[in-house]
Amino acid sequence: MPLLQKPTYPSPLAGYEDAAPLPNERAADGKSFVNPKSDKLSTAYEKFAEPLDNGRRGGFDVHIYYYQNNKEQTEYAKALWERIRREFPELRIYTFWDRPIGPHPVAMFEVNLFTPAQFGAFIPWLVILRGPLSVLVHPNTAEEGSHAEVELRNHSERAVWMGERIPLDFTGFLNQL
């Protein structure tokens, strides 16, 4: 994918500019570091970090792909779709598509995650139960730029894959730029 503009990134140390230096002390295992104590947990346990969408759209979309001409994958995907609806009824799950749609070059279905707790429960579960299927996890962000620019970045630069990466067709996004 061609780079449209040089991406910018917020400093990972924003808010910690005046913090004391971290200790170099090792934990009892001799490998990990001893971190400074804190009187509170990170807010990231309760709310997605900005610019992730904490609203109606949800912070993450999970696209679960299957090859529609592969009987075994189709059956597995259908069973997984049903299991997700039963195991996680609080999650929003969409149509079980039997053909490519949008930038997705093969059949798939989509699940939305609205909270860090849902993400933390669903993603490890899916790592084990996705079977032979590929999975795209991408953020939904509310930030400056055209809808196409934001979606392109979220589906590419910020995307995370489980299993084999399936190249997406970004033509629709690129034509809107």
mmCIF file of N, CA and C in Angstrom, residues 83-160:
data_model
loop_
_atom_site.group_PDB
_atom_site.id
_atom_site.type_symbol
_atom_site.label_atom_id
_atom_site.label_comp_id
_atom_site.label_asym_id
_atom_site.label_seq_id
_atom_site.Cartn_x
_atom_site.Cartn_y
_atom_site.Cartn_z
ATOM 1 N N ARG A 83 -21.145 -20.369 18.001
ATOM 2 C CA ARG A 83 -20.557 -20.455 19.345
ATOM 3 C C ARG A 83 -20.330 -19.068 19.934
ATOM 4 N N ILE A 84 -19.843 -18.134 19.126
ATOM 5 C CA ILE A 84 -19.631 -16.768 19.620
ATOM 6 C C ILE A 84 -20.961 -16.162 20.066
ATOM 7 N N ARG A 85 -22.014 -16.363 19.297
ATOM 8 C CA ARG A 85 -23.325 -15.821 19.667
ATOM 9 C C ARG A 85 -23.825 -16.419 20.981
ATOM 10 N N ARG A 86 -23.502 -17.674 21.238
ATOM 11 C CA ARG A 86 -23.937 -18.327 22.475
ATOM 12 C C ARG A 86 -23.027 -17.970 23.657
ATOM 13 N N GLU A 87 -21.720 -17.968 23.418
ATOM 14 C CA GLU A 87 -20.739 -17.736 24.482
ATOM 15 C C GLU A 87 -20.644 -16.261 24.879
ATOM 16 N N PHE A 88 -20.801 -15.374 23.908
ATOM 17 C CA PHE A 88 -20.645 -13.933 24.129
ATOM 18 C C PHE A 88 -21.874 -13.176 23.612
ATOM 19 N N PRO A 89 -23.053 -13.388 24.205
ATOM 20 C CA PRO A 89 -24.267 -12.748 23.684
ATOM 21 C C PRO A 89 -24.244 -11.221 23.795
ATOM 22 N N GLU A 90 -23.377 -10.694 24.632
ATOM 23 C CA GLU A 90 -23.284 -9.239 24.800
ATOM 24 C C GLU A 90 -22.528 -8.561 23.661
ATOM 25 N N LEU A 91 -21.822 -9.334 22.854
ATOM 26 C CA LEU A 91 -21.072 -8.759 21.741
ATOM 27 C C LEU A 91 -21.978 -8.587 20.527
ATOM 28 N N ARG A 92 -21.690 -7.553 19.750
ATOM 29 C CA ARG A 92 -22.434 -7.349 18.502
ATOM 30 C C ARG A 92 -21.765 -8.192 17.420
ATOM 31 N N ILE A 93 -22.560 -9.034 16.775
ATOM 32 C CA ILE A 93 -22.049 -9.895 15.708
ATOM 33 C C ILE A 93 -22.927 -9.684 14.474
ATOM 34 N N TYR A 94 -22.282 -9.641 13.331
ATOM 35 C CA TYR A 94 -22.978 -9.321 12.087
ATOM 36 C C TYR A 94 -23.224 -10.561 11.230
ATOM 37 N N THR A 95 -23.737 -10.295 10.042
ATOM 38 C CA THR A 95 -24.087 -11.309 9.052
ATOM 39 C C THR A 95 -22.931 -12.260 8.763
ATOM 40 N N PHE A 96 -23.271 -13.515 8.589
ATOM 41 C CA PHE A 96 -22.324 -14.529 8.134
ATOM 42 C C PHE A 96 -22.316 -14.444 6.611
ATOM 43 N N TRP A 97 -21.379 -13.647 6.072
ATOM 44 C CA TRP A 97 -21.330 -13.414 4.631
ATOM 45 C C TRP A 97 -20.820 -14.654 3.906
ATOM 46 N N ASP A 98 -21.435 -14.957 2.772
ATOM 47 C CA ASP A 98 -21.015 -16.117 1.979
ATOM 48 C C ASP A 98 -20.220 -15.701 0.746
ATOM 49 N N ARG A 99 -19.773 -14.444 0.735
ATOM 50 C CA ARG A 99 -19.020 -13.909 -0.406
ATOM 51 C C ARG A 99 -18.180 -12.729 0.082
ATOM 52 N N PRO A 100 -17.224 -12.287 -0.721
ATOM 53 C CA PRO A 100 -16.446 -11.098 -0.365
ATOM 54 C C PRO A 100 -17.355 -9.869 -0.263
ATOM 55 N N ILE A 101 -16.985 -8.952 0.614
ATOM 56 C CA ILE A 101 -17.737 -7.712 0.773
ATOM 57 C C ILE A 101 -16.771 -6.607 1.190
ATOM 58 N N GLY A 102 -16.946 -5.424 0.621
ATOM 59 C CA GLY A 102 -16.075 -4.293 0.942
ATOM 60 C C GLY A 102 -14.626 -4.622 0.639
ATOM 61 N N PRO A 103 -13.718 -4.257 1.538
ATOM 62 C CA PRO A 103 -12.297 -4.529 1.286
ATOM 63 C C PRO A 103 -11.894 -5.977 1.566
ATOM 64 N N HIS A 104 -12.851 -6.777 2.007
ATOM 65 C CA HIS A 104 -12.570 -8.152 2.424
ATOM 66 C C HIS A 104 -12.686 -9.083 1.216
ATOM 67 N N PRO A 105 -11.573 -9.695 0.771
ATOM 68 C CA PRO A 105 -11.550 -10.451 -0.483
ATOM 69 C C PRO A 105 -12.116 -11.864 -0.403
ATOM 70 N N VAL A 106 -12.442 -12.314 0.799
ATOM 71 C CA VAL A 106 -13.081 -13.618 0.971
ATOM 72 C C VAL A 106 -14.225 -13.444 1.968
ATOM 73 N N ALA A 107 -15.036 -14.471 2.096
ATOM 74 C CA ALA A 107 -16.179 -14.419 3.007
ATOM 75 C C ALA A 107 -15.707 -14.232 4.448
ATOM 76 N N MET A 108 -16.579 -13.658 5.264
ATOM 77 C CA MET A 108 -16.204 -13.399 6.654
ATOM 78 C C MET A 108 -17.447 -13.057 7.460
ATOM 79 N N PHE A 109 -17.240 -12.937 8.775
ATOM 80 C CA PHE A 109 -18.223 -12.309 9.648
ATOM 81 C C PHE A 109 -17.466 -11.415 10.608
ATOM 82 N N GLU A 110 -18.199 -10.491 11.216
ATOM 83 C CA GLU A 110 -17.576 -9.445 12.037
ATOM 84 C C GLU A 110 -18.165 -9.440 13.433
ATOM 85 N N VAL A 111 -17.298 -9.180 14.412
ATOM 86 C CA VAL A 111 -17.682 -9.030 15.814
ATOM 87 C C VAL A 111 -17.124 -7.691 16.288
ATOM 88 N N ASN A 112 -17.918 -6.940 17.072
ATOM 89 C CA ASN A 112 -17.450 -5.667 17.628
ATOM 90 C C ASN A 112 -17.147 -5.821 19.111
ATOM 91 N N LEU A 113 -16.072 -5.162 19.549
ATOM 92 C CA LEU A 113 -15.666 -5.168 20.959
ATOM 93 C C LEU A 113 -15.759 -3.741 21.490
ATOM 94 N N PHE A 114 -16.469 -3.558 22.602
ATOM 95 C CA PHE A 114 -16.773 -2.228 23.124
ATOM 96 C C PHE A 114 -15.961 -1.816 24.344
ATOM 97 N N THR A 115 -15.370 -2.778 25.026
ATOM 98 C CA THR A 115 -14.643 -2.455 26.255
ATOM 99 C C THR A 115 -13.330 -3.233 26.312
ATOM 100 N N PRO A 116 -12.376 -2.723 27.088
ATOM 101 C CA PRO A 116 -11.153 -3.498 27.290
ATOM 102 C C PRO A 116 -11.436 -4.877 27.899
ATOM 103 N N ALA A 117 -12.445 -4.975 28.752
ATOM 104 C CA ALA A 117 -12.783 -6.277 29.344
ATOM 105 C C ALA A 117 -13.257 -7.254 28.267
ATOM 106 N N GLN A 118 -14.091 -6.785 27.342
ATOM 107 C CA GLN A 118 -14.534 -7.648 26.247
ATOM 108 C C GLN A 118 -13.350 -8.063 25.381
ATOM 109 N N PHE A 119 -12.478 -7.109 25.076
ATOM 110 C CA PHE A 119 -11.285 -7.412 24.278
ATOM 111 C C PHE A 119 -10.435 -8.462 24.990
ATOM 112 N N GLY A 120 -10.208 -8.252 26.283
ATOM 113 C CA GLY A 120 -9.368 -9.155 27.068
ATOM 114 C C GLY A 120 -9.937 -10.551 27.210
ATOM 115 N N ALA A 121 -11.252 -10.682 27.169
ATOM 116 C CA ALA A 121 -11.871 -12.005 27.249
ATOM 117 C C ALA A 121 -11.959 -12.667 25.874
ATOM 118 N N PHE A 122 -12.382 -11.902 24.872
ATOM 119 C CA PHE A 122 -12.671 -12.486 23.565
ATOM 120 C C PHE A 122 -11.424 -12.843 22.761
ATOM 121 N N ILE A 123 -10.438 -11.973 22.736
ATOM 122 C CA ILE A 123 -9.273 -12.214 21.875
ATOM 123 C C ILE A 123 -8.493 -13.466 22.302
ATOM 124 N N PRO A 124 -8.162 -13.666 23.584
ATOM 125 C CA PRO A 124 -7.484 -14.920 23.952
ATOM 126 C C PRO A 124 -8.338 -16.163 23.655
ATOM 127 N N TRP A 125 -9.637 -16.047 23.868
ATOM 128 C CA TRP A 125 -10.553 -17.147 23.557
ATOM 129 C C TRP A 125 -10.477 -17.466 22.069
ATOM 130 N N LEU A 126 -10.486 -16.418 21.228
ATOM 131 C CA LEU A 126 -10.453 -16.608 19.785
ATOM 132 C C LEU A 126 -9.108 -17.160 19.309
ATOM 133 N N VAL A 127 -8.023 -16.794 19.973
ATOM 134 C CA VAL A 127 -6.703 -17.343 19.620
ATOM 135 C C VAL A 127 -6.760 -18.868 19.634
ATOM 136 N N ILE A 128 -7.441 -19.421 20.609
ATOM 137 C CA ILE A 128 -7.532 -20.875 20.749
ATOM 138 C C ILE A 128 -8.588 -21.477 19.823
ATOM 139 N N LEU A 129 -9.729 -20.819 19.690
ATOM 140 C CA LEU A 129 -10.851 -21.428 18.973
ATOM 141 C C LEU A 129 -11.005 -21.002 17.516
ATOM 142 N N ARG A 130 -10.135 -20.164 16.988
ATOM 143 C CA ARG A 130 -10.286 -19.725 15.586
ATOM 144 C C ARG A 130 -10.021 -20.852 14.600
ATOM 145 N N GLY A 131 -9.352 -21.916 15.057
ATOM 146 C CA GLY A 131 -9.098 -23.063 14.189
ATOM 147 C C GLY A 131 -8.289 -22.682 12.967
ATOM 148 N N PRO A 132 -8.748 -23.076 11.761
ATOM 149 C CA PRO A 132 -7.987 -22.818 10.539
ATOM 150 C C PRO A 132 -8.243 -21.434 9.944
ATOM 151 N N LEU A 133 -8.999 -20.604 10.632
ATOM 152 C CA LEU A 133 -9.446 -19.335 10.062
ATOM 153 C C LEU A 133 -8.480 -18.193 10.363
ATOM 154 N N SER A 134 -8.402 -17.253 9.450
ATOM 155 C CA SER A 134 -7.611 -16.036 9.655
ATOM 156 C C SER A 134 -8.499 -14.972 10.278
ATOM 157 N N VAL A 135 -7.886 -14.119 11.093
ATOM 158 C CA VAL A 135 -8.634 -13.091 11.810
ATOM 159 C C VAL A 135 -7.905 -11.758 11.702
ATOM 160 N N LEU A 136 -8.657 -10.723 11.355
ATOM 161 C CA LEU A 136 -8.168 -9.347 11.364
ATOM 162 C C LEU A 136 -8.793 -8.639 12.555
ATOM 163 N N VAL A 137 -7.959 -8.038 13.394
ATOM 164 C CA VAL A 137 -8.428 -7.197 14.495
ATOM 165 C C VAL A 137 -7.963 -5.790 14.161
ATOM 166 N N HIS A 138 -8.908 -4.869 14.016
ATOM 167 C CA HIS A 138 -8.509 -3.489 13.723
ATOM 168 C C HIS A 138 -9.266 -2.521 14.617
ATOM 169 N N PRO A 139 -8.622 -1.400 14.939
ATOM 170 C CA PRO A 139 -9.274 -0.415 15.790
ATOM 171 C C PRO A 139 -10.271 0.422 15.005
ATOM 172 N N ASN A 140 -11.192 1.014 15.742
ATOM 173 C CA ASN A 140 -12.061 2.065 15.223
ATOM 174 C C ASN A 140 -11.655 3.331 15.964
ATOM 175 N N THR A 141 -11.225 4.328 15.230
ATOM 176 C CA THR A 141 -10.736 5.546 15.863
ATOM 177 C C THR A 141 -11.556 6.751 15.439
ATOM 178 N N ALA A 142 -11.598 7.724 16.327
ATOM 179 C CA ALA A 142 -12.227 9.018 16.060
ATOM 180 C C ALA A 142 -11.096 10.031 16.050
ATOM 181 N N GLU A 143 -10.686 10.433 14.854
ATOM 182 C CA GLU A 143 -9.554 11.343 14.743
ATOM 183 C C GLU A 143 -9.668 12.167 13.476
ATOM 184 N N GLU A 144 -8.766 13.122 13.340
ATOM 185 C CA GLU A 144 -8.771 13.998 12.175
ATOM 186 C C GLU A 144 -8.448 13.216 10.911
ATOM 187 N N GLY A 145 -8.948 13.736 9.806
ATOM 188 C CA GLY A 145 -8.726 13.107 8.512
ATOM 189 C C GLY A 145 -10.040 12.653 7.923
ATOM 190 N N SER A 146 -10.022 12.387 6.639
ATOM 191 C CA SER A 146 -11.241 11.911 5.984
ATOM 192 C C SER A 146 -11.570 10.507 6.488
ATOM 193 N N HIS A 147 -12.820 10.132 6.315
ATOM 194 C CA HIS A 147 -13.252 8.786 6.714
ATOM 195 C C HIS A 147 -12.387 7.728 6.028
ATOM 196 N N ALA A 148 -12.119 7.934 4.736
ATOM 197 C CA ALA A 148 -11.318 6.967 3.976
ATOM 198 C C ALA A 148 -9.898 6.879 4.516
ATOM 199 N N GLU A 149 -9.287 8.019 4.858
ATOM 200 C CA GLU A 149 -7.918 8.012 5.405
ATOM 201 C C GLU A 149 -7.860 7.263 6.725
ATOM 202 N N VAL A 150 -8.831 7.543 7.596
ATOM 203 C CA VAL A 150 -8.864 6.903 8.916
ATOM 204 C C VAL A 150 -9.093 5.400 8.771
ATOM 205 N N GLU A 151 -10.046 5.015 7.929
ATOM 206 C CA GLU A 151 -10.329 3.589 7.731
ATOM 207 C C GLU A 151 -9.145 2.857 7.105
ATOM 208 N N LEU A 152 -8.493 3.492 6.156
ATOM 209 C CA LEU A 152 -7.320 2.893 5.523
ATOM 210 C C LEU A 152 -6.229 2.635 6.560
ATOM 211 N N ARG A 153 -5.972 3.616 7.403
ATOM 212 C CA ARG A 153 -4.946 3.463 8.441
ATOM 213 C C ARG A 153 -5.341 2.371 9.442
ATOM 214 N N ASN A 154 -6.612 2.364 9.851
ATOM 215 C CA ASN A 154 -7.061 1.371 10.831
ATOM 216 C C ASN A 154 -7.019 -0.053 10.284
ATOM 217 N N HIS A 155 -7.298 -0.218 8.995
ATOM 218 C CA HIS A 155 -7.314 -1.549 8.382
ATOM 219 C C HIS A 155 -5.935 -2.010 7.915
ATOM 220 N N SER A 156 -4.939 -1.129 7.966
ATOM 221 C CA SER A 156 -3.607 -1.511 7.469
ATOM 222 C C SER A 156 -2.549 -1.309 8.549
ATOM 223 N N GLU A 157 -2.140 -0.088 8.756
ATOM 224 C CA GLU A 157 -1.051 0.215 9.690
ATOM 225 C C GLU A 157 -1.351 -0.247 11.110
ATOM 226 N N ARG A 158 -2.582 -0.127 11.535
ATOM 227 C CA ARG A 158 -2.939 -0.465 12.919
ATOM 228 C C ARG A 158 -3.547 -1.861 13.063
ATOM 229 N N ALA A 159 -3.615 -2.606 11.999
ATOM 230 C CA ALA A 159 -4.251 -3.926 12.024
ATOM 231 C C ALA A 159 -3.356 -4.969 12.682
ATOM 232 N N VAL A 160 -3.995 -5.942 13.308
ATOM 233 C CA VAL A 160 -3.315 -7.088 13.914
ATOM 234 C C VAL A 160 -3.958 -8.342 13.325
#
